[in-house]
Every structure is written in C-alpha cells, then in structure tokens.
PDB file of C-alpha atoms in Angstrom:
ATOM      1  CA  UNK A   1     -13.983 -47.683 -57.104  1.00 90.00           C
ATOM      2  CA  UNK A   2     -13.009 -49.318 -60.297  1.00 94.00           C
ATOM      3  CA  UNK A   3     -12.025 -52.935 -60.327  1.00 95.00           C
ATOM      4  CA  UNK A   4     -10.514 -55.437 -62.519  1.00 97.00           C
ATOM      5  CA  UNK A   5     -11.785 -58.669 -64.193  1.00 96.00           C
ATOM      6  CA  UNK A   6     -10.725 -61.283 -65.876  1.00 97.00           C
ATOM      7  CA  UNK A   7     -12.883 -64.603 -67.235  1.00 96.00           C
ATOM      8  CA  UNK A   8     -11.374 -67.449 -68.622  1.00 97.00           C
ATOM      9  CA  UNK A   9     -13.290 -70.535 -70.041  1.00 95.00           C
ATOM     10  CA  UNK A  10     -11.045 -73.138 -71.919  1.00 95.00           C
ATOM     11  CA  UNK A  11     -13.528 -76.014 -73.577  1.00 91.00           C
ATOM     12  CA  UNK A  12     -12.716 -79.356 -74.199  1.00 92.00           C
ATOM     13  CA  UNK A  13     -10.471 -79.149 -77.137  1.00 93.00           C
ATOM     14  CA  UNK A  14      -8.493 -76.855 -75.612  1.00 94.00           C
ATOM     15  CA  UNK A  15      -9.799 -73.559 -76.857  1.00 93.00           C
ATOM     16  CA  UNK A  16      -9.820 -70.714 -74.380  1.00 95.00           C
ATOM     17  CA  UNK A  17     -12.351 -67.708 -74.812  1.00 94.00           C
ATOM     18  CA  UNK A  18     -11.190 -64.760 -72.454  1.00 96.00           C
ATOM     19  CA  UNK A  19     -13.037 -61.403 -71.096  1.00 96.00           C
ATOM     20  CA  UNK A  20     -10.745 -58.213 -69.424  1.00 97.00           C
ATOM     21  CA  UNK A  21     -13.249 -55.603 -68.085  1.00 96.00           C
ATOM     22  CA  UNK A  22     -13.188 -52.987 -65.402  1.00 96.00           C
ATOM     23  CA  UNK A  23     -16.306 -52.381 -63.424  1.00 94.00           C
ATOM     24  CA  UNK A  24     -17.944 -49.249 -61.127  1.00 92.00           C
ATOM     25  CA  UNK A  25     -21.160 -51.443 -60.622  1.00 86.00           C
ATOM     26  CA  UNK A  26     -22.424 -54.707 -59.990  1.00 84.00           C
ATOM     27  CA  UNK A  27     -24.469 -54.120 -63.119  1.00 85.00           C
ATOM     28  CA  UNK A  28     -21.414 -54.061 -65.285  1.00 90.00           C
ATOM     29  CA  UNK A  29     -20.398 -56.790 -63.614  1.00 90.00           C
ATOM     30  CA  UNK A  30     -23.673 -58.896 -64.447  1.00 89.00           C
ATOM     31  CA  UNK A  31     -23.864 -57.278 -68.380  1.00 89.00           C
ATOM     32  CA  UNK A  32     -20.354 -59.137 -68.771  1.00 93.00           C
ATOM     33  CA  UNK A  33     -20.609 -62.082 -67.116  1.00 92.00           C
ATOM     34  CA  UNK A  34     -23.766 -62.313 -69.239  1.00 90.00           C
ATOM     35  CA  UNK A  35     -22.169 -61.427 -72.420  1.00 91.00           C
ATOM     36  CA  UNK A  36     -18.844 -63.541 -71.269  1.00 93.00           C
ATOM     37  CA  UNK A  37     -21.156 -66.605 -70.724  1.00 91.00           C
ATOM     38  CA  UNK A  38     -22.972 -66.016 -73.481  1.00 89.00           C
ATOM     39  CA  UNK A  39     -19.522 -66.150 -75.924  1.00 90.00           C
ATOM     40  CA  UNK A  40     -18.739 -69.471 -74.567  1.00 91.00           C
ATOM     41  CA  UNK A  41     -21.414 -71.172 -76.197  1.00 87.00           C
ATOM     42  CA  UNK A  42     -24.671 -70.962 -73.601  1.00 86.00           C
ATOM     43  CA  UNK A  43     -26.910 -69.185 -75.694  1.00 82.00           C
ATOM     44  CA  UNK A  44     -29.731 -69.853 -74.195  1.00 86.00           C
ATOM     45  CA  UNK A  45     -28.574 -67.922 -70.696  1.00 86.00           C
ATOM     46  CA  UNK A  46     -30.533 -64.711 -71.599  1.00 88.00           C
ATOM     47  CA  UNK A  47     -30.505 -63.068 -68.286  1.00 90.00           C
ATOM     48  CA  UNK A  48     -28.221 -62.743 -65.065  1.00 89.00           C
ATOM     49  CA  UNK A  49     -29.687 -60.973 -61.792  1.00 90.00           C
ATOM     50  CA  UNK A  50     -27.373 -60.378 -58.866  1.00 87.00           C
ATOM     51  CA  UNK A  51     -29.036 -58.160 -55.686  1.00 88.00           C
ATOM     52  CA  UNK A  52     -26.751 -56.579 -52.625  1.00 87.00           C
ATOM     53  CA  UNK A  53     -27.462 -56.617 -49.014  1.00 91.00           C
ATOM     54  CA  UNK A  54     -29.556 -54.387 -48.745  1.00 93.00           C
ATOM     55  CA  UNK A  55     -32.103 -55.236 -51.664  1.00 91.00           C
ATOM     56  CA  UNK A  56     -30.645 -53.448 -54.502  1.00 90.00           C
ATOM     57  CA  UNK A  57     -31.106 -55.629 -57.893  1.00 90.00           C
ATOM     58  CA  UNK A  58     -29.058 -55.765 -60.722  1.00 87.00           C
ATOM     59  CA  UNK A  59     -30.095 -57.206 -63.584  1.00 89.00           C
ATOM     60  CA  UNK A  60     -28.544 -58.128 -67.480  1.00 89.00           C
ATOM     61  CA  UNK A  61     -30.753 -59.050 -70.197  1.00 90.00           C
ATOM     62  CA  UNK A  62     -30.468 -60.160 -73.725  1.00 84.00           C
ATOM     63  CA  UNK A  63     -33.800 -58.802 -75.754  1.00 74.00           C
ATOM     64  CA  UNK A  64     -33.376 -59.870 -78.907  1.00 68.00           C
ATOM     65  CA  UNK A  65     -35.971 -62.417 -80.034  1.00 53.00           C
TER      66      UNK A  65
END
C-alpha cells in the first residue's frame, strides 16, 4: 500500500523547507526523513534506523565522507 507524506519544518525567521513523498516501505520512509532532516540544516544526522515488530530493520545512511 502506498501512502502519503508530508514534512514541514519552518525555522526561526520564518522560512519553511517542505518534503511530499509517497512510500511502499518503511525504508523509504527512513531515506526521506533522513534526507528531509538533513535539508533543514542537521548535517551532522548521517543515519536514521527504524525496526518493526517483529525485528525487521530499516536503515538510511549518508556515505559520503
């Protein structure tokens, strides 16, 4: 099933950085919160790991040096 996502982040002055993305997987799901958090200015967040129930892991990593 294919769902729908939308993050918003607005900083301080006011500025608002947005990410639209559909999603089959939770891995999708962690590659763009990743890359969404990422945009907004925390650089040094290099990798998100989210795991279901029943032990599956998911994980989103940035491997550039």
């Amino acid at each position: 099933m294919i769902e729908n996502y939308t993050l918003i982040y607005e900083n301080p002055n006011g500025t608002k950085i947005t990410r639209q993305f559909n999603s089959e997987d939770l891995y999708e799901v962690a590659y763009n919160m990743l890359e969404f958090t990422r945009s907004t200015g925390f650089d040094y967040i290099d990798m998100l790991e989210f795991s279901t129930p029943s032990g599956d892991i998911y994980r989103a990593e940035v491997l550039d040096d």
